[in-house]
Structure formats: C-alpha cells, structure tokens
Amino acid sequence: MREVVVTGGGTGIGYAIAAAFVSLGDRVTITGRREHVLKEAAGRLGASYVAFDAARPVAVKEALEQLPVRVDVLVNNAGGNTNLDRQQARELIDVAEAWWANLNANLLSAVLVTTALLPRMPKGGRVISIGSIAARGTGSGSYGAAKAAIESWTADLAAELGPRGITANVVAPGIVVDTEFFRGRLTEEGIRARVENTRNGRPGTPADVADTVLFVASRGARHLTGQVIHLNGGAYLGR
C-alpha cells in the first residue's frame, strides 16, 4: 500500500486524483486551506486530511507532524489563477501583489511541500505537479508564468532526485470542466472557443487528469522523469 499526498485535494482535479488512488487501495492524505471542505471530502473518500496553507513556510513545517512519515507519491495540485479573485491591477504595488499571489499559490506551494516531504520519500517515489496549458504561451499572465516556472523547477528536480530513484514530472491540462477554477465565470461560449482548439472536440475532465496521474505514478512510468505530459486534447502539441 502506497502513501499518497495530494495538495488541493478537497475539490475538482485534486479530489478526482485522490479518489483514483483510493480506488487502487492506496492510503491517501489530502491537504488544503479550507478545513471544512477537506473534512467533508476526506469523509467521502475514506482518506485523511491536513489543513494548512502550502504557500506559507511556517504552516508547512507545522503540518509535517500530521503528514505521513513515508510518502511514496506526492501530487502538487494546489493552486489556481488568483487573478480571478482580483480587480485589474494598475498601481505598481498592486501589480506586484497580484504576481506574488499567483507565484505563491502555484509555484512556492509546490516547492515548499516537496522540499519538506522529500526526506520521507523512498526509492521509487514520485513527485507529480499539475501544470497548465497556460505555461505554453496561451496567456493568463502571472498564472501562466507561475506554471511555466513549475516546468523549469521540475526539470531541475528530476536531475536532483534521479540518483535516488525518484521521478519528477508535470501533468499539464488544457481546459477542464467541473472544477472551481473559473469561479463559475466560464460561459458556454468560452468552453466552445477553447474546445475548438482541440483535436478531439471536447473539454477535459478531472477524471482525465486523474487517470494520467495514475499512470505517471505507476511502475510502467518508472523511466519517465523530467517531462511535461500535455493533456489537452491536442490544443497544444508538445513537439
């Protein structure tokens, strides 16, 4: 039985990933900032939960005593486009805060949790970070930049962890429906416009991402490391 930690595991893609690992008989711990959401999700999943802000070093350190003493798979899913919660920034101080918010939520959270848990990861371990098509020039400003940084960091991480027999990869989805990502603001027209860019004519689902993560975490992917797996129906061709 593997010990799996999924950050941002209370809803959407993170929840689907956690459910997929539970279905395999793995022991799963989900994390996030909203304890009431995590508690409800963990109850449905049959998983454990630890509530903390993954972008705060002190919070991550304090959470360690509640997290598994061995971590076979870490899925860095926490994040999202924090600009969707903000007015358009015009003053320099506001611009800086907006950029830091996305970098903290999407990049620093993954770096801190991974750094904290790596001493607990055995040979054969997996670090899987959820990226985005936005990292490959589709826009989204500071959010896309943060996800691009995840890819660069993962390349370094793969080199660092390779001698320990641990892999590090990114799964980068395109548009995924049935999540909180767009805060309910994505219209049917917006979905249609994004789907038009795909080769298979449909948006992604949390289950699509979860199934891909399961593969990356499997024995069959033991020689796969330092890679970005583009999961977008062909909207971006990772060639």
Tab-separated table of C-alpha atoms in Angstrom:
chain	number	residue	atom	x	y	z
A	1	MET	CA	0.000	0.000	0.000
A	2	ARG	CA	1.417	3.359	-1.034
A	3	GLU	CA	1.202	6.558	0.981
A	4	VAL	CA	-0.066	9.355	-1.264
A	5	VAL	CA	-0.315	13.075	-0.502
A	6	VAL	CA	-2.451	15.284	-2.749
A	7	THR	CA	-2.344	19.034	-2.144
A	8	GLY	CA	-5.516	20.929	-3.001
A	9	GLY	CA	-7.319	17.604	-2.730
A	10	GLY	CA	-10.690	18.770	-1.458
A	11	THR	CA	-12.366	19.593	-4.771
A	12	GLY	CA	-12.109	19.305	-8.544
A	13	ILE	CA	-8.979	17.797	-10.049
A	14	GLY	CA	-7.335	17.181	-6.682
A	15	TYR	CA	-10.367	15.319	-5.390
A	16	ALA	CA	-10.518	13.182	-8.536
A	17	ILE	CA	-6.834	12.331	-8.188
A	18	ALA	CA	-7.271	11.396	-4.540
A	19	ALA	CA	-10.299	9.230	-5.387
A	20	ALA	CA	-8.339	7.446	-8.111
A	21	PHE	CA	-5.543	6.498	-5.711
A	22	VAL	CA	-8.053	5.393	-3.061
A	23	SER	CA	-9.676	3.134	-5.666
A	24	LEU	CA	-6.324	1.342	-6.049
A	25	GLY	CA	-6.137	0.663	-2.319
A	26	ASP	CA	-3.561	3.359	-1.584
A	27	ARG	CA	-3.653	5.349	1.642
A	28	VAL	CA	-4.315	8.983	0.749
A	29	THR	CA	-3.909	12.263	2.626
A	30	ILE	CA	-5.452	15.382	1.113
A	31	THR	CA	-4.416	18.909	2.052
A	32	GLY	CA	-5.755	22.404	1.513
A	33	ARG	CA	-6.595	25.619	3.301
A	34	ARG	CA	-10.321	25.068	3.914
A	35	GLU	CA	-10.714	22.576	6.729
A	36	HIS	CA	-14.479	22.168	6.352
A	37	VAL	CA	-14.082	21.288	2.658
A	38	LEU	CA	-11.262	18.843	3.394
A	39	LYS	CA	-13.121	17.161	6.239
A	40	GLU	CA	-16.176	16.543	4.066
A	41	ALA	CA	-14.096	15.341	1.115
A	42	ALA	CA	-11.963	13.051	3.263
A	43	GLY	CA	-15.087	11.518	4.744
A	44	ARG	CA	-16.435	10.684	1.300
A	45	LEU	CA	-13.098	9.337	0.122
A	46	GLY	CA	-12.089	7.376	3.161
A	47	ALA	CA	-8.906	9.449	3.268
A	48	SER	CA	-7.048	11.520	5.849
A	49	TYR	CA	-6.734	15.293	5.683
A	50	VAL	CA	-4.451	18.030	6.964
A	51	ALA	CA	-5.476	21.672	6.648
A	52	PHE	CA	-2.710	24.213	6.060
A	53	ASP	CA	-1.599	26.908	3.618
A	54	ALA	CA	1.016	25.247	1.411
A	55	ALA	CA	2.477	28.619	0.396
A	56	ARG	CA	3.478	29.522	3.976
A	57	PRO	CA	6.751	28.003	5.181
A	58	VAL	CA	5.743	28.043	8.841
A	59	ALA	CA	2.408	26.389	8.077
A	60	VAL	CA	4.100	23.649	6.050
A	61	LYS	CA	6.610	22.996	8.832
A	62	GLU	CA	3.872	22.808	11.457
A	63	ALA	CA	1.845	20.398	9.302
A	64	LEU	CA	4.696	17.899	8.997
A	65	GLU	CA	3.872	16.074	12.224
A	66	GLN	CA	0.389	15.318	10.853
A	67	LEU	CA	1.584	14.166	7.417
A	68	PRO	CA	2.662	10.571	6.677
A	69	VAL	CA	6.142	9.571	7.836
A	70	ARG	CA	6.638	7.901	4.435
A	71	VAL	CA	5.401	9.471	1.197
A	72	ASP	CA	5.512	7.323	-1.921
A	73	VAL	CA	3.637	9.738	-4.190
A	74	LEU	CA	3.276	13.494	-3.856
A	75	VAL	CA	0.849	15.280	-6.167
A	76	ASN	CA	1.284	19.062	-6.146
A	77	ASN	CA	-2.171	20.133	-7.239
A	78	ALA	CA	-2.775	23.198	-5.040
A	79	GLY	CA	-3.059	26.485	-6.901
A	80	GLY	CA	-5.308	28.247	-9.369
A	81	ASN	CA	-5.427	31.616	-11.068
A	82	THR	CA	-5.566	34.073	-8.175
A	83	ASN	CA	-6.167	36.932	-10.617
A	84	LEU	CA	-9.749	35.724	-10.949
A	85	ASP	CA	-10.311	36.980	-7.395
A	86	ARG	CA	-8.806	40.423	-8.045
A	87	GLN	CA	-9.583	43.693	-9.766
A	88	GLN	CA	-7.234	44.507	-12.635
A	89	ALA	CA	-4.074	45.921	-11.060
A	90	ARG	CA	-2.946	49.375	-12.190
A	91	GLU	CA	-0.722	50.657	-9.375
A	92	LEU	CA	2.748	49.096	-9.192
A	93	ILE	CA	2.210	47.805	-5.671
A	94	ASP	CA	-0.994	46.091	-6.800
A	95	VAL	CA	0.742	44.573	-9.812
A	96	ALA	CA	3.463	43.194	-7.553
A	97	GLU	CA	0.937	41.734	-5.137
A	98	ALA	CA	-1.007	40.113	-7.982
A	99	TRP	CA	2.117	38.452	-9.361
A	100	TRP	CA	3.276	37.286	-5.931
A	101	ALA	CA	-0.157	35.804	-5.272
A	102	ASN	CA	-0.008	33.555	-8.335
A	103	LEU	CA	3.634	32.641	-7.789
A	104	ASN	CA	2.933	31.759	-4.160
A	105	ALA	CA	-0.205	29.745	-4.896
A	106	ASN	CA	1.142	27.773	-7.847
A	107	LEU	CA	4.931	27.642	-7.565
A	108	LEU	CA	6.003	28.250	-3.990
A	109	SER	CA	3.352	25.894	-2.609
A	110	ALA	CA	4.759	23.036	-4.697
A	111	VAL	CA	8.371	23.890	-3.875
A	112	LEU	CA	7.753	24.109	-0.124
A	113	VAL	CA	5.695	20.942	0.245
A	114	THR	CA	8.054	18.960	-1.969
A	115	THR	CA	11.127	20.176	-0.097
A	116	ALA	CA	9.515	19.306	3.233
A	117	LEU	CA	8.449	15.803	2.200
A	118	LEU	CA	11.438	14.660	0.118
A	119	PRO	CA	13.288	13.281	3.173
A	120	ARG	CA	10.301	10.953	3.640
A	121	MET	CA	10.262	9.693	0.049
A	122	PRO	CA	11.812	6.266	-0.654
A	123	LYS	CA	13.376	4.898	-3.810
A	124	GLY	CA	10.655	4.549	-6.436
A	125	GLY	CA	8.897	7.690	-5.215
A	126	ARG	CA	7.004	10.042	-7.485
A	127	VAL	CA	6.646	13.825	-7.479
A	128	ILE	CA	3.864	14.876	-9.855
A	129	SER	CA	2.965	18.544	-10.254
A	130	ILE	CA	-0.135	19.801	-12.023
A	131	GLY	CA	0.831	22.392	-14.620
A	132	SER	CA	-1.268	24.098	-17.280
A	133	ILE	CA	-1.527	24.754	-20.985
A	134	ALA	CA	-1.200	28.400	-19.914
A	135	ALA	CA	2.540	27.811	-19.440
A	136	ARG	CA	2.945	27.370	-23.192
A	137	GLY	CA	2.021	30.783	-24.485
A	138	THR	CA	-1.762	30.702	-24.215
A	139	GLY	CA	-1.783	33.723	-21.942
A	140	SER	CA	-3.057	34.168	-18.391
A	141	GLY	CA	-0.218	36.468	-17.352
A	142	SER	CA	1.205	35.717	-13.916
A	143	TYR	CA	-0.703	32.420	-13.716
A	144	GLY	CA	0.885	31.160	-16.934
A	145	ALA	CA	4.272	32.396	-15.758
A	146	ALA	CA	3.935	30.505	-12.471
A	147	LYS	CA	3.024	27.301	-14.299
A	148	ALA	CA	5.966	27.785	-16.672
A	149	ALA	CA	8.194	28.062	-13.604
A	150	ILE	CA	6.797	24.734	-12.365
A	151	GLU	CA	8.098	23.121	-15.554
A	152	SER	CA	11.587	24.596	-15.144
A	153	TRP	CA	11.749	23.656	-11.466
A	154	THR	CA	10.626	20.103	-12.254
A	155	ALA	CA	13.469	19.692	-14.753
A	156	ASP	CA	15.960	20.542	-12.012
A	157	LEU	CA	14.109	18.361	-9.511
A	158	ALA	CA	14.281	15.350	-11.826
A	159	ALA	CA	18.060	15.723	-12.076
A	160	GLU	CA	18.385	16.096	-8.315
A	161	LEU	CA	16.211	13.094	-7.473
A	162	GLY	CA	17.248	10.745	-10.257
A	163	PRO	CA	20.142	9.219	-8.297
A	164	ARG	CA	17.658	8.380	-5.518
A	165	GLY	CA	15.389	6.537	-7.936
A	166	ILE	CA	12.644	9.161	-7.621
A	167	THR	CA	10.942	10.705	-10.646
A	168	ALA	CA	9.528	14.206	-11.084
A	169	ASN	CA	7.064	15.127	-13.832
A	170	VAL	CA	4.377	17.641	-14.754
A	171	VAL	CA	0.885	16.833	-15.978
A	172	ALA	CA	-0.334	19.950	-17.815
A	173	PRO	CA	-4.077	20.020	-18.599
A	174	GLY	CA	-5.894	22.264	-21.014
A	175	ILE	CA	-9.450	23.325	-20.263
A	176	VAL	CA	-11.046	21.102	-17.620
A	177	VAL	CA	-14.715	21.390	-16.729
A	178	ASP	CA	-16.393	20.521	-13.411
A	179	THR	CA	-13.877	22.343	-11.218
A	180	GLU	CA	-13.820	25.574	-9.203
A	181	PHE	CA	-11.033	27.013	-11.356
A	182	PHE	CA	-13.095	29.598	-13.243
A	183	ARG	CA	-15.169	30.550	-10.181
A	184	GLY	CA	-18.370	29.913	-12.150
A	185	ARG	CA	-17.475	32.558	-14.739
A	186	LEU	CA	-16.787	30.298	-17.713
A	187	THR	CA	-19.638	30.561	-20.209
A	188	GLU	CA	-20.757	28.000	-22.763
A	189	GLU	CA	-19.251	30.284	-25.395
A	190	GLY	CA	-15.950	30.282	-23.511
A	191	ILE	CA	-15.931	26.495	-23.361
A	192	ARG	CA	-16.804	26.254	-27.060
A	193	ALA	CA	-13.990	28.622	-28.040
A	194	ARG	CA	-11.446	26.540	-26.132
A	195	VAL	CA	-12.783	23.222	-27.391
A	196	GLU	CA	-12.421	24.449	-30.978
A	197	ASN	CA	-8.658	24.333	-30.465
A	198	THR	CA	-8.665	20.640	-29.545
A	199	ARG	CA	-8.256	17.711	-31.920
A	200	ASN	CA	-10.841	15.524	-30.227
A	201	GLY	CA	-13.605	18.097	-29.862
A	202	ARG	CA	-14.213	18.038	-26.128
A	203	PRO	CA	-13.012	19.621	-22.891
A	204	GLY	CA	-11.061	17.641	-20.345
A	205	THR	CA	-12.478	16.299	-17.097
A	206	PRO	CA	-10.969	15.778	-13.639
A	207	ALA	CA	-11.069	12.035	-14.346
A	208	ASP	CA	-8.869	12.544	-17.430
A	209	VAL	CA	-6.239	14.228	-15.273
A	210	ALA	CA	-6.560	11.644	-12.502
A	211	ASP	CA	-6.063	8.737	-14.903
A	212	THR	CA	-2.937	10.357	-16.349
A	213	VAL	CA	-1.545	10.984	-12.868
A	214	LEU	CA	-2.148	7.337	-12.006
A	215	PHE	CA	-0.051	6.309	-14.990
A	216	VAL	CA	2.782	8.688	-14.114
A	217	ALA	CA	2.729	7.239	-10.586
A	218	SER	CA	2.715	3.650	-11.850
A	219	ARG	CA	5.561	1.178	-12.252
A	220	GLY	CA	5.092	1.499	-16.016
A	221	ALA	CA	6.320	5.109	-15.807
A	222	ARG	CA	9.445	4.336	-13.805
A	223	HIS	CA	11.724	5.613	-16.624
A	224	LEU	CA	9.646	8.756	-17.212
A	225	THR	CA	11.116	11.798	-15.497
A	226	GLY	CA	11.696	15.495	-16.120
A	227	GLN	CA	8.808	15.537	-18.579
A	228	VAL	CA	5.711	17.644	-19.225
A	229	ILE	CA	2.742	15.476	-20.195
A	230	HIS	CA	0.371	17.671	-22.191
A	231	LEU	CA	-3.227	16.667	-21.516
A	232	ASN	CA	-5.341	18.987	-23.639
A	233	GLY	CA	-6.969	17.056	-26.479
A	234	GLY	CA	-4.335	18.350	-28.863
A	235	ALA	CA	-4.991	22.050	-28.240
A	236	TYR	CA	-1.262	22.363	-27.667
A	237	LEU	CA	1.043	19.866	-29.377
A	238	GLY	CA	4.062	19.188	-27.193
A	239	ARG	CA	6.506	18.529	-30.007
